[in-house]
Short mmCIF file of C-alpha atoms and ligand atoms in Angstrom, two decimals:
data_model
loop_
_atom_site.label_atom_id
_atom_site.label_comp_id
_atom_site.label_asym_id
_atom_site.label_seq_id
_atom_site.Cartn_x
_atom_site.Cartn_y
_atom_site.Cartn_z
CA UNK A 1 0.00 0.00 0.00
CA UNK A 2 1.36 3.52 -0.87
CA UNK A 3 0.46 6.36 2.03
CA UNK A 4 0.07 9.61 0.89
CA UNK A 5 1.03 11.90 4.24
CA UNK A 6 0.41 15.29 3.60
CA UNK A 7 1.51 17.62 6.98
CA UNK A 8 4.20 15.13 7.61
CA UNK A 9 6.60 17.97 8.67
CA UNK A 10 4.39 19.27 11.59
CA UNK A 11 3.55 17.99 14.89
CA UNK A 12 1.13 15.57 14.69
CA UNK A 13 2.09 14.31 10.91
CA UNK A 14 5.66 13.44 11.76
CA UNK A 15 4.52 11.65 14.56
CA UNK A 16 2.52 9.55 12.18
CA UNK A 17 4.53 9.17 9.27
CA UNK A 18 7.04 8.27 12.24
CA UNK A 19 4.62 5.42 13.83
CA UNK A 20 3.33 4.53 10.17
CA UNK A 21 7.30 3.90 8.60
CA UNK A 22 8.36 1.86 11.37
CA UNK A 23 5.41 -0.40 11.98
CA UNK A 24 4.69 -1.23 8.34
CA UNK A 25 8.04 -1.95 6.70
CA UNK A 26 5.97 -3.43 3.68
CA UNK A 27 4.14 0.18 3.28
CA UNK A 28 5.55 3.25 1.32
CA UNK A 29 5.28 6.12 3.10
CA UNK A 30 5.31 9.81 1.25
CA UNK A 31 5.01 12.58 3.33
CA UNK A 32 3.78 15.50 1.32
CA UNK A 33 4.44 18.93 2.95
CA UNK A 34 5.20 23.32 2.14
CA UNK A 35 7.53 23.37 4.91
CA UNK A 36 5.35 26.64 5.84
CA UNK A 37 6.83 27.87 9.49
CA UNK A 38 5.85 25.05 11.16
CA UNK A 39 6.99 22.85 9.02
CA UNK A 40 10.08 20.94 10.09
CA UNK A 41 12.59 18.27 8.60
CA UNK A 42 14.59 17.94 12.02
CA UNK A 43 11.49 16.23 12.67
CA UNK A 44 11.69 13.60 10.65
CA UNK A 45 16.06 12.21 11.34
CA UNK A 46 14.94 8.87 12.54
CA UNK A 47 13.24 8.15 9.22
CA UNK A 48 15.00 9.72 6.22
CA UNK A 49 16.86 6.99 5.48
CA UNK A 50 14.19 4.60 5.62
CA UNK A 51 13.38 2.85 2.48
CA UNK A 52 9.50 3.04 2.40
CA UNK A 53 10.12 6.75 3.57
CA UNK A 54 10.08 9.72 1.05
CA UNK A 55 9.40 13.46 1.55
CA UNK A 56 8.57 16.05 -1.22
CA UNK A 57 7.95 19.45 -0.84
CA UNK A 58 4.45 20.81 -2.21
CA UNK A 59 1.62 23.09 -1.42
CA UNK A 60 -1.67 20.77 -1.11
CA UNK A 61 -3.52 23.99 -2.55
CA UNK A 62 -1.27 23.74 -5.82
CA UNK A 63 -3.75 21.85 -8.09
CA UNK A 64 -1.54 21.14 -10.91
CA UNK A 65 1.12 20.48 -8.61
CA UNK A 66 -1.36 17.65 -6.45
CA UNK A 67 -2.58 16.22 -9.76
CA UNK A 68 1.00 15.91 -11.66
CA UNK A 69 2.00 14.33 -8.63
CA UNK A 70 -0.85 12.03 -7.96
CA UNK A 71 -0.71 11.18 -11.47
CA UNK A 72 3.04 9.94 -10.90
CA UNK A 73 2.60 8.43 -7.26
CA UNK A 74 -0.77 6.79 -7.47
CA UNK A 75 -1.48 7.03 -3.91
CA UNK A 76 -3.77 4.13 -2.15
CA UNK A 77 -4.60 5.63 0.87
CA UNK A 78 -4.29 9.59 2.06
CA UNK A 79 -4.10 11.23 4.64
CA UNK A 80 -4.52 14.87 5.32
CA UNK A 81 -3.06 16.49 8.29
CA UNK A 82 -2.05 19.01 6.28
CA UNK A 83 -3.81 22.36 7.66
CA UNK A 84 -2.84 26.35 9.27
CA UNK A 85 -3.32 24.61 12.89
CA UNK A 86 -3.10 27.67 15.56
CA UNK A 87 -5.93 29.65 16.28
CA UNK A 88 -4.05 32.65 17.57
CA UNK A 89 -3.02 33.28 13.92
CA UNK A 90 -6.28 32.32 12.24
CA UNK A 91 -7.55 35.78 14.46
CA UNK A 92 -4.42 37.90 13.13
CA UNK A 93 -4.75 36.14 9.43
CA UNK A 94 -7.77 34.34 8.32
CA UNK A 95 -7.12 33.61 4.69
CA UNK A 96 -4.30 32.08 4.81
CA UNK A 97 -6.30 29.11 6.44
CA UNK A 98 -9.09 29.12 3.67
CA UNK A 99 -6.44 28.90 1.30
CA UNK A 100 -4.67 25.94 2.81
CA UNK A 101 -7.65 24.17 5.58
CA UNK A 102 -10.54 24.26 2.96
CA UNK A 103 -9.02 24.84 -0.52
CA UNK A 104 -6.26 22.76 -0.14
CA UNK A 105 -9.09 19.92 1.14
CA UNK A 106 -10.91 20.62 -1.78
CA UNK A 107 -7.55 20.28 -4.00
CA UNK A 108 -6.88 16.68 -2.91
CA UNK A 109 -10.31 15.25 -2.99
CA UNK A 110 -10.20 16.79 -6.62
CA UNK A 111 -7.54 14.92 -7.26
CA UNK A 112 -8.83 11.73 -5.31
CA UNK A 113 -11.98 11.50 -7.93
CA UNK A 114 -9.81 11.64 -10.79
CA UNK A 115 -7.09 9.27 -10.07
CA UNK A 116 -9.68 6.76 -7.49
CA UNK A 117 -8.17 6.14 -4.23
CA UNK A 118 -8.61 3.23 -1.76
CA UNK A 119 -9.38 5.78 1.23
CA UNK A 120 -9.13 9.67 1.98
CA UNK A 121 -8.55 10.71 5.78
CA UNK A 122 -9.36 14.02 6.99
CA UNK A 123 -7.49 14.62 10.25
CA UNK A 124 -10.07 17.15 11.94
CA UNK A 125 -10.27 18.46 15.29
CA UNK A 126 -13.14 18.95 18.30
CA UNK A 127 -12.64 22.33 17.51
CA UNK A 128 -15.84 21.91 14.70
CA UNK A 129 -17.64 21.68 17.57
CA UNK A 130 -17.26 25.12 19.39
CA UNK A 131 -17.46 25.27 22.83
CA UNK A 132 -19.01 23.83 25.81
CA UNK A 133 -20.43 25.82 28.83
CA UNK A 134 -18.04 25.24 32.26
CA UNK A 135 -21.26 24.54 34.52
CA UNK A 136 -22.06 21.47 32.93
CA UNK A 137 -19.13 18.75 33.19
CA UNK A 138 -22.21 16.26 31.98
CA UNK A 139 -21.64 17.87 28.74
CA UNK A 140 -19.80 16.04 26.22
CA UNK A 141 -18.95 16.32 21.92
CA UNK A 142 -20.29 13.43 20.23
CA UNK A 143 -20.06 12.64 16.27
CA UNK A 144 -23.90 13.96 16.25
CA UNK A 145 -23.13 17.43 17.77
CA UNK A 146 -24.09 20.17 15.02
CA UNK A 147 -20.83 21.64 13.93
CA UNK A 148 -20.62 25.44 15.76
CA UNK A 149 -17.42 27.31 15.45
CA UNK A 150 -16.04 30.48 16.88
CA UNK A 151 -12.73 30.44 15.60
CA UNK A 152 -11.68 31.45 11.66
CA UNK A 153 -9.36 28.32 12.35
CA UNK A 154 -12.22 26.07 13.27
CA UNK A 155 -14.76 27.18 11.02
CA UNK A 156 -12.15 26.08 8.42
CA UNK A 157 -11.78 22.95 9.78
CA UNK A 158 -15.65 22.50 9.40
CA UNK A 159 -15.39 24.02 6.06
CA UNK A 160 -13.05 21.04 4.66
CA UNK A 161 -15.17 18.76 6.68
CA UNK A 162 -18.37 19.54 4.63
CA UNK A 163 -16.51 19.10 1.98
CA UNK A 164 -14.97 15.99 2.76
CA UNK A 165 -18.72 14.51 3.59
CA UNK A 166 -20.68 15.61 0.81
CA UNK A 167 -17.22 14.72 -1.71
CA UNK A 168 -18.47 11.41 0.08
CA UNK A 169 -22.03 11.52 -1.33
CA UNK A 170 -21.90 13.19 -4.33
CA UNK A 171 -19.26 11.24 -6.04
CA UNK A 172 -19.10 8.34 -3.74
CA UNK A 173 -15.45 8.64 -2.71
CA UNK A 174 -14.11 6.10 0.52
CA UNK A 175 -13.98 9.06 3.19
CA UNK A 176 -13.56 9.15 6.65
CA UNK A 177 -12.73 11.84 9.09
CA UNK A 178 -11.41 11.99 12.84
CA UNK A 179 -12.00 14.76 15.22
CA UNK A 180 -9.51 14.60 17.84
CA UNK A 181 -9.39 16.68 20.97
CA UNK A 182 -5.93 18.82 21.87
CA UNK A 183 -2.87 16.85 21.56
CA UNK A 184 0.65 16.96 23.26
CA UNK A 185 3.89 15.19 23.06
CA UNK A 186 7.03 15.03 21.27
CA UNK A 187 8.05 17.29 18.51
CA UNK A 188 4.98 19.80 19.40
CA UNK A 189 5.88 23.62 17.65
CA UNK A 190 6.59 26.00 20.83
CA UNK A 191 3.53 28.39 19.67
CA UNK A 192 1.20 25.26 21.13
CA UNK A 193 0.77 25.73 25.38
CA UNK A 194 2.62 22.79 26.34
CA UNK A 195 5.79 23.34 24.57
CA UNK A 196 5.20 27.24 25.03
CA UNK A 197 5.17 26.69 28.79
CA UNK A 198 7.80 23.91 28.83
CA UNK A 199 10.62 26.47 26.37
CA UNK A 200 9.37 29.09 28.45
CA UNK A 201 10.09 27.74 31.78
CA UNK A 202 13.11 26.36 31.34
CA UNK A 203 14.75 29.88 30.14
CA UNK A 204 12.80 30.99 33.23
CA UNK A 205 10.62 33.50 30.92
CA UNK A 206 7.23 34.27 32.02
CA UNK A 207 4.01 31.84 31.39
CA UNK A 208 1.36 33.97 29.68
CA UNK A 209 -2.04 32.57 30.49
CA UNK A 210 -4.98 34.16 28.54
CA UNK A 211 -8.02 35.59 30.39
CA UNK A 212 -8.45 33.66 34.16
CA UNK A 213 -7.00 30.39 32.89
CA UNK A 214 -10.15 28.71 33.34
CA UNK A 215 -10.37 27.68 29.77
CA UNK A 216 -10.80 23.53 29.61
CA UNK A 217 -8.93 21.74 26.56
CA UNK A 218 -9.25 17.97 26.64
CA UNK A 219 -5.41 16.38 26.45
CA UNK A 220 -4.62 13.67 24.37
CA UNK A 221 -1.12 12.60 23.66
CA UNK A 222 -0.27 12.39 19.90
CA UNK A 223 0.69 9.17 20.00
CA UNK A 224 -2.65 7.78 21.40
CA UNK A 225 -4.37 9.75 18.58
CA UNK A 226 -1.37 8.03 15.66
CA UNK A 227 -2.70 4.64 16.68
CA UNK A 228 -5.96 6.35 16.84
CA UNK A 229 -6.39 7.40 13.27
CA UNK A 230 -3.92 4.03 11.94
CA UNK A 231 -6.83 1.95 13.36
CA UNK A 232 -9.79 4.24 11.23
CA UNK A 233 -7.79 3.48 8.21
CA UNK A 234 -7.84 -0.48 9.00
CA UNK A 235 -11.58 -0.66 10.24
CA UNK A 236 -13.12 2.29 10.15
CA UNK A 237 -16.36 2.68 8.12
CA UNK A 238 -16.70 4.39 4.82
CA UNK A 239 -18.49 7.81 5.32
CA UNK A 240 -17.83 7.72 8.95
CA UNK A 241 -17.00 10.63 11.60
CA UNK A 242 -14.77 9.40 14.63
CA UNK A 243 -14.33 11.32 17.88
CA UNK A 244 -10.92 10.76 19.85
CA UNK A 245 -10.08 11.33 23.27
CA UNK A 246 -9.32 9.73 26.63
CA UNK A 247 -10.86 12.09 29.25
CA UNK A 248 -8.12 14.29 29.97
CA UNK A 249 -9.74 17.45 31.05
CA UNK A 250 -7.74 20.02 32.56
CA UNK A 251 -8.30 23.95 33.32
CA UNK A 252 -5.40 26.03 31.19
CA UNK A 253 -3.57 27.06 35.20
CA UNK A 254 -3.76 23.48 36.01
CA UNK A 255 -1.99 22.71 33.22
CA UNK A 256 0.74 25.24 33.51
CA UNK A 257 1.01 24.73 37.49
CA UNK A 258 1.56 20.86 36.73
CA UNK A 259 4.17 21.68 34.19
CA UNK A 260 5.73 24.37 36.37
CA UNK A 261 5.94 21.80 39.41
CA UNK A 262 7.43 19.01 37.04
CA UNK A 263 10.42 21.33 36.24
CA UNK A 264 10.41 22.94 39.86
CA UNK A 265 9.96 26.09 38.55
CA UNK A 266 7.96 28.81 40.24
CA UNK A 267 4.22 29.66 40.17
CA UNK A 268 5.48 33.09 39.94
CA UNK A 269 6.24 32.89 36.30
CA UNK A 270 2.75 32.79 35.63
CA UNK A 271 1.30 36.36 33.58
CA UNK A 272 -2.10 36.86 32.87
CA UNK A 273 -2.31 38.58 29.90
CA UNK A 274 -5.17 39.61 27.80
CA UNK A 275 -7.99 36.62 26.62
CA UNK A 276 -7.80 35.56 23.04
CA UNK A 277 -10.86 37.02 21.13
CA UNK A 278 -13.66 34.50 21.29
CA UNK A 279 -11.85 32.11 23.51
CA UNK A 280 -13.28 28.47 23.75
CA UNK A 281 -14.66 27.97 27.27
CA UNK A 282 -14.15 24.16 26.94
CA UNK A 283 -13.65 21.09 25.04
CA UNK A 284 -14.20 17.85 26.09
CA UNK A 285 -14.78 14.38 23.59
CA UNK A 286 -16.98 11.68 24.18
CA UNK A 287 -14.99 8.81 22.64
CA UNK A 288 -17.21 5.69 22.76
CA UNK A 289 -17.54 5.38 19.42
CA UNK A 290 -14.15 4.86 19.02
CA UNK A 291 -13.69 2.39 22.21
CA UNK A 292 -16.67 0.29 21.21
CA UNK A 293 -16.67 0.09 16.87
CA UNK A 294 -12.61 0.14 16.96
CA UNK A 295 -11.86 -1.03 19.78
CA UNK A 296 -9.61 1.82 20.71
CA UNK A 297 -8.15 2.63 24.06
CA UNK A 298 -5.44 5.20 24.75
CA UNK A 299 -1.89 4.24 26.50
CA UNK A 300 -1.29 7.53 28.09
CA UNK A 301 -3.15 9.82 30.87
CA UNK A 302 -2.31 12.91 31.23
CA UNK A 303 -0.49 12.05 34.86
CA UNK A 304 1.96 9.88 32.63
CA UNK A 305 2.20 11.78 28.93
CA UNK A 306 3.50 14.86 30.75
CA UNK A 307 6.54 13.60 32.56
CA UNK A 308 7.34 11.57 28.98
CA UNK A 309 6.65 14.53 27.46
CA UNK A 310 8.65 16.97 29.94
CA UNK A 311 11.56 14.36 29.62
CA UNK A 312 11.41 14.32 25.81
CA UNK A 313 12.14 18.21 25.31
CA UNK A 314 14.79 17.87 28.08
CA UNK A 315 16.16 15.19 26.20
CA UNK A 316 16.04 17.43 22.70
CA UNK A 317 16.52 20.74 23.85
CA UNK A 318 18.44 21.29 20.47
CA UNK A 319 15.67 20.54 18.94
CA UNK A 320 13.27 22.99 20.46
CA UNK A 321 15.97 25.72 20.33
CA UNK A 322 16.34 25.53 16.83
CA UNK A 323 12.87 26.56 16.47
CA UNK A 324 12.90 29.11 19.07
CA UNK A 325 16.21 30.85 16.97
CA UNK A 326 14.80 29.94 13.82
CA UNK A 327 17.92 27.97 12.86
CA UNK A 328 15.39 25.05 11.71
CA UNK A 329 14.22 27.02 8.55
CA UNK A 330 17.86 26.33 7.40
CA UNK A 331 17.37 22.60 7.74
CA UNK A 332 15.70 22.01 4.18
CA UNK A 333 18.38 24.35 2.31
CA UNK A 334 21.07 22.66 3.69
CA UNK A 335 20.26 18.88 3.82
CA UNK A 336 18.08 18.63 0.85
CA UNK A 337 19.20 21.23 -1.67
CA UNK A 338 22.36 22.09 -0.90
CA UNK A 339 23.15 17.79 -1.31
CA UNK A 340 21.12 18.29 -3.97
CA UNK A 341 18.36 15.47 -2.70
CA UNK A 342 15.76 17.54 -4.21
CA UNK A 343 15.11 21.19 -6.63
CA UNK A 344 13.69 23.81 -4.96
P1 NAD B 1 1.24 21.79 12.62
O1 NAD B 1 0.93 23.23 12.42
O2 NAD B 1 2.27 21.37 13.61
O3 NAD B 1 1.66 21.13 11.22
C1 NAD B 1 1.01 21.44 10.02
C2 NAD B 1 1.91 20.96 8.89
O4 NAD B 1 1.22 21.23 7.64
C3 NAD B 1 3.25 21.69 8.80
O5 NAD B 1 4.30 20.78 8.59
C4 NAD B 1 3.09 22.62 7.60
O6 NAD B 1 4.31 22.87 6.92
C5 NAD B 1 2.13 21.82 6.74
N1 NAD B 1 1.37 22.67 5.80
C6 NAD B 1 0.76 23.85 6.08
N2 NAD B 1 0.20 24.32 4.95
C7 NAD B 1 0.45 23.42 3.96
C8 NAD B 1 0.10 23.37 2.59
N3 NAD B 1 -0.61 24.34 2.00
N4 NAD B 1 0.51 22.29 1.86
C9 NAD B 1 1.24 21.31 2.44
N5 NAD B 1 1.61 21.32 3.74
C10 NAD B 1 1.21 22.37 4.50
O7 NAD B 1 -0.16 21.10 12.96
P2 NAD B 1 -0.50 19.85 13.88
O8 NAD B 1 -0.70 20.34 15.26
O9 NAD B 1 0.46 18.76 13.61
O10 NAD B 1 -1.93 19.47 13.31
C11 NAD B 1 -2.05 18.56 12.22
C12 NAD B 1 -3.52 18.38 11.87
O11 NAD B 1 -4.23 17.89 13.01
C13 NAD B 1 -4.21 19.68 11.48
O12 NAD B 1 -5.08 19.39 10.40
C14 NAD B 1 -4.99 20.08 12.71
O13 NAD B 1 -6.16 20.79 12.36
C15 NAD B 1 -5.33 18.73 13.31
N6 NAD B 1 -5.49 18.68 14.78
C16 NAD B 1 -4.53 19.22 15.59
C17 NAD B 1 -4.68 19.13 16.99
C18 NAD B 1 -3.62 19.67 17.93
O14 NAD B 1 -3.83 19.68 19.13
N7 NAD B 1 -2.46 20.10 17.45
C19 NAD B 1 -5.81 18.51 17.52
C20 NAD B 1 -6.77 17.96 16.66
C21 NAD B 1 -6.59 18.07 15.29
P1 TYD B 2 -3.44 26.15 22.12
O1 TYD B 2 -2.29 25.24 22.48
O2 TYD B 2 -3.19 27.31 21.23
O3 TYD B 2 -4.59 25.18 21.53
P2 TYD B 2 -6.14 25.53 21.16
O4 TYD B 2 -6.34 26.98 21.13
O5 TYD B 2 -6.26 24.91 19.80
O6 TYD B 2 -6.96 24.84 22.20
O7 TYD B 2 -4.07 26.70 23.46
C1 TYD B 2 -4.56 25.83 24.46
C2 TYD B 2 -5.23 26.69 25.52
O8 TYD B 2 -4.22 27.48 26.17
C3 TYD B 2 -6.23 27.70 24.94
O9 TYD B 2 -7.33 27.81 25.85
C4 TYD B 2 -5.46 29.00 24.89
C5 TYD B 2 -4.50 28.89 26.05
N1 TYD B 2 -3.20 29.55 25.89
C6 TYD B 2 -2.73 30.41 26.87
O10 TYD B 2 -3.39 30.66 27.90
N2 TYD B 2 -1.51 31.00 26.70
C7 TYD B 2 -0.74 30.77 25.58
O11 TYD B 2 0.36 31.38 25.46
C8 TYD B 2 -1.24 29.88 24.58
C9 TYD B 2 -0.43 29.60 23.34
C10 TYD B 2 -2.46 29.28 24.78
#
């Protein structure tokens, strides 16, 4: 089977095209990304080399470029993690994520119809959801909650889930999509509040926490959602919506306090600083579907995936700094073109 990753450079993609290279030896693996900022190759070292491992640089909203290359590669399976992921930006720049979230979408299914594929995953997020009120913890998402967005981020990550659904009816294309709730771990882009606090910390720099902190995201670590989404493509149903999670909810200051205390830092780093515009009150994913169809159970709770995840950035602090320095950009130029792997 030949994997089409597209996103493979970013958090949750490398993760995957990480999990996906070294689990299924028999499986080619391309990982399709722009290398936009937070794009990185570092990423990827433990797999370069691999045989069923490839990486090309393209922009998924680059029709001829997607069909000239799908006419070449023939992709089985897809999947799109590709995406403009941070809210924060989607407020300063919204069209940047039409462009790539729903156009981009759009581009590949396009392409999908033409060439036939064997499946199409869209990696989506809770986030299609909007948000749920703090005085009722009974509240949860479930695959039949009506889409409701607040953010330009989200509402384009409903956007290219309409269009993944109806791409579904109209022309009868194998589609699936997952809608995962926030995830943490290894090789996370320091913008994201776990790495942001982590980076922060360490350099003892100050924690900026928006509004009162009492914003509740629902933690999952990537690699519970990898297996998560590797297990849709192997059972999943055709035309089906899958909700992942494990029940992780934490306020935004109990997240930075438990971080803080891991790296005995002091509470005193914490800033308030002023709430993001339209700021989710809380998320929080009712996964049975995917325990009882799938079978699907996640390794990690939060009380373990943050000490990994703590270690892991001790562990690759050049890793992180690259990124904060902006040495990383360099990494394509110099170990692709310059060795002239690939043309620019
Ligand atoms: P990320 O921002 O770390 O990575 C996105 C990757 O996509 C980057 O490598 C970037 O270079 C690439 N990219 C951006 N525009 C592109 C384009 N036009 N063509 C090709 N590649 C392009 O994001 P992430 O956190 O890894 O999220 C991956 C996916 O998972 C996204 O679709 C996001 O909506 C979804 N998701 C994320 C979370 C989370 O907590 N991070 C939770 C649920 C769902
Ligand atoms: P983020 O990691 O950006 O994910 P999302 O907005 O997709 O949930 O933010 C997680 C929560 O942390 C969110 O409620 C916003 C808040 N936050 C801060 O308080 N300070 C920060 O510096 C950042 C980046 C986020």
């Amino acid at each position: 089977m030949k994997f089409l990753v597209t996103g493979g450079a970013g958090f949750i993609g490398a993760n995957f095209v990480e999990y996906m290279v070294n689990k299924y030896p028999e499986d080619e693996i391309i990982n399709l990304d722009a290398l936009t900022y937070a794009g990185n190759l570092e990423t990827l070292k433990n797999v370069e080399d691999k045989p069923n491992y490839k990486f090309i640089k393209g922009d998924i909203a680059d029709r001829e470029f997607i069909f000239d290359l799908f006419e070449k590669e023939k992709p089985d399976v897809v999947v799109n993690f590709a995406a403009e992921s941070h809210v924060d930006r989607s407020i300063e720049d919204p069209e940047i994520f039409v462009k790539t979230n729903v156009m981009g979408t759009t581009t590949l299914l396009d392409a999908c119809v033409k060439y036939g594929i064997k499946r199409y995953h869209q990696v989506s997020t809770d986030e299609v959801y909007g948000d749920l009120p703090l005085d009722r913890p009974d509240l949860f998402f479930t695959e039949s909650t009506p889409l409701h967005t607040s953010s330009p981020y989200s509402s384009s990550k409903a956007s290219a889930d309409l269009f993944v659904m109806a791409y579904g009816r109209t022309y009868g294309l194998p589609v699936t999509i997952s809608r995962c709730s926030n995830n943490y771990g290894p090789y996370q882009f320091p913008e994201k509040l776990i790495p942001l606090i982590i980076s922060r910390a360490l350099n003892d720099e100050t924690i900026p926490v928006y509004g009162t902190g009492e914003n509740v995201r629902d933690w999952l670590h990537v690699y519970d959602h990898c297996v998560a989404i590797d297990m849709i493509l192997r059972q999943g149903k055709e035309g089906e919506v899958y909700n992942i999670g494990g029940h992780n909810e934490r306020t935004n200051l109990e997240v930075v306090k438990t971080v803080l205390r891991a790296l005995n830092k002091p509470e005193s780093l914490i800033t308030y600083v002023t709430d993001r515009k339209g700021h989710d009150m809380r998320y929080a994913i009712d996964p049975t579907k995917m325990e009882t169809e799938l079978g699907w159970k996640p390794v990690y709770t939060f009380d373990t995936g943050i000490p990994q995840t703590i270690e892991w950035y001790l562990n690759n602090k050049d890793w992180w700094e690259n990124i904060v320095s902006g040495e990383y950009q360099n990494y394509f130029q110099k170990m692709y073109v310059d060795k002239g792997r690939v043309e620019e």
